[in-house]
Amino acid sequence: MKRYTKLTAGPSWVSEYGDPEKPEDWAFLQELSAYHHVEPQQSYPPILLTTSARDDRVHPGHARKMAAKLAAQGHCVYFREPLEGGHAGATDNAHLAFNIALSFSFLRQTIASEMPAR
């Protein structure tokens, strides 16, 4: 959140989120920022981060940076960034179905792996 105004559509959100250049706005934004709350000693479940290289609203750099920070701190993080997809992360229904299947597969194989199969 510290640099969101410097990437793609970020400047258009200042009226909604605040300006990180202003100390009072940054104090508020920092509390919203998951990136600024990741701790190496904290235990997290496996995390799946997805983005799109062509997201014109939320720069993929945010997800890249978060994945890198989690990995550097030793957390289990999975990251996916297809070239296509835009902000919705899918170009068509087949791509959407793949993303949904990927998400459910991730959940089943990681945080729900101890559940009995039916």
Coordinates of C-alpha atoms in Angstrom, one line a residue:
M1 CA 0.0 0.0 0.0
K2 CA 3.0 2.3 0.4
R3 CA 3.5 2.6 -3.3
Y4 CA 0.2 1.7 -4.8
T5 CA -0.2 5.3 -6.2
K6 CA 2.9 4.7 -8.4
L7 CA 1.5 1.7 -10.3
T8 CA -1.1 1.6 -13.1
A9 CA -4.5 2.8 -11.9
G10 CA -3.3 3.4 -8.3
P11 CA -3.5 7.2 -8.4
S12 CA -7.3 7.0 -9.2
W13 CA -7.9 5.3 -5.8
V14 CA -6.4 8.1 -3.6
S15 CA -9.9 9.5 -2.9
E16 CA -11.0 6.0 -1.7
Y17 CA -7.9 4.8 0.2
G18 CA -5.9 7.9 1.0
D19 CA -2.5 9.1 0.0
P20 CA 0.4 7.1 1.4
E21 CA 2.5 10.2 1.0
K22 CA 0.5 11.9 3.8
P23 CA 1.6 10.5 7.2
E24 CA -1.9 10.4 8.6
D25 CA -3.2 8.5 5.6
W26 CA -0.1 6.1 5.7
A27 CA -0.8 5.3 9.3
F28 CA -4.3 4.1 8.3
L29 CA -3.1 2.3 5.1
Q30 CA -0.4 0.5 6.9
E31 CA -3.0 -1.1 9.1
L32 CA -4.9 -2.4 6.0
S33 CA -1.8 -3.8 4.3
A34 CA -1.3 -7.5 4.7
Y35 CA 2.2 -7.1 3.4
H36 CA 3.2 -4.9 6.4
H37 CA 1.8 -7.5 8.8
V38 CA 3.6 -10.6 7.6
E39 CA 5.9 -11.9 10.4
P40 CA 8.6 -14.6 10.1
Q41 CA 7.8 -16.2 13.5
Q42 CA 4.0 -16.3 12.8
S43 CA 2.6 -19.7 11.6
Y44 CA 0.5 -19.4 8.5
P45 CA -1.3 -22.1 6.5
P46 CA 0.0 -22.6 2.9
I47 CA -0.9 -19.6 0.8
L48 CA -1.9 -19.4 -2.8
L49 CA -1.4 -16.1 -4.5
T50 CA -2.7 -15.5 -8.0
T51 CA -2.5 -12.5 -10.3
S52 CA -2.4 -11.8 -14.0
A53 CA 0.5 -10.2 -15.8
R54 CA -2.1 -8.1 -17.6
D55 CA -4.1 -6.8 -14.7
D56 CA -4.6 -3.2 -15.5
R57 CA -6.2 -2.3 -12.1
V58 CA -4.0 -4.0 -9.5
H59 CA -0.4 -4.2 -10.6
P60 CA 0.9 -7.8 -10.4
G61 CA 3.9 -6.4 -8.6
H62 CA 1.9 -6.4 -5.4
A63 CA 1.3 -10.2 -5.5
R64 CA 4.9 -10.8 -6.7
K65 CA 6.3 -8.8 -3.8
M66 CA 4.0 -10.5 -1.2
A67 CA 5.0 -13.9 -2.5
A68 CA 8.7 -13.0 -2.3
K69 CA 8.4 -11.8 1.2
L70 CA 6.5 -14.8 2.4
A71 CA 9.0 -17.2 0.7
A72 CA 12.0 -15.2 2.1
Q73 CA 10.5 -15.6 5.6
G74 CA 10.2 -19.4 5.1
H75 CA 6.4 -19.6 4.7
C76 CA 4.8 -22.0 2.3
V77 CA 3.6 -19.9 -0.6
Y78 CA 2.4 -20.9 -4.1
F79 CA 2.3 -18.3 -6.8
R80 CA 0.6 -18.2 -10.2
E81 CA 0.8 -15.4 -12.8
P82 CA -0.5 -16.3 -16.3
L83 CA 0.2 -13.8 -19.1
E84 CA -3.4 -13.5 -19.9
G85 CA -6.5 -12.7 -17.8
G86 CA -6.6 -9.1 -16.9
H87 CA -8.1 -8.1 -13.6
A88 CA -10.6 -11.0 -13.5
G89 CA -7.7 -13.5 -14.0
A90 CA -9.4 -15.3 -16.8
T91 CA -9.9 -14.7 -20.5
D92 CA -12.8 -17.1 -21.0
N93 CA -14.9 -19.7 -19.3
A94 CA -12.3 -22.4 -19.7
H95 CA -9.7 -20.3 -18.1
L96 CA -12.1 -19.4 -15.3
A97 CA -12.9 -23.1 -14.7
F98 CA -9.1 -23.8 -14.6
N99 CA -8.6 -21.1 -11.9
I100 CA -11.5 -22.4 -9.8
A101 CA -10.2 -26.0 -10.1
L102 CA -6.7 -24.8 -9.2
S103 CA -8.1 -23.1 -6.1
F104 CA -10.1 -26.1 -5.0
S105 CA -7.2 -28.4 -5.7
F106 CA -4.9 -26.2 -3.6
L107 CA -7.3 -26.2 -0.7
R108 CA -7.8 -29.9 -0.9
Q109 CA -4.1 -30.7 -1.0
T110 CA -3.0 -28.3 1.6
I111 CA -5.3 -27.1 4.4
A112 CA -8.0 -29.7 3.9
S113 CA -5.6 -32.7 3.3
E114 CA -6.4 -34.3 6.6
M115 CA -10.1 -34.5 5.8
P116 CA -11.3 -38.0 4.8
A117 CA -12.2 -38.4 1.1
R118 CA -15.8 -39.1 0.3

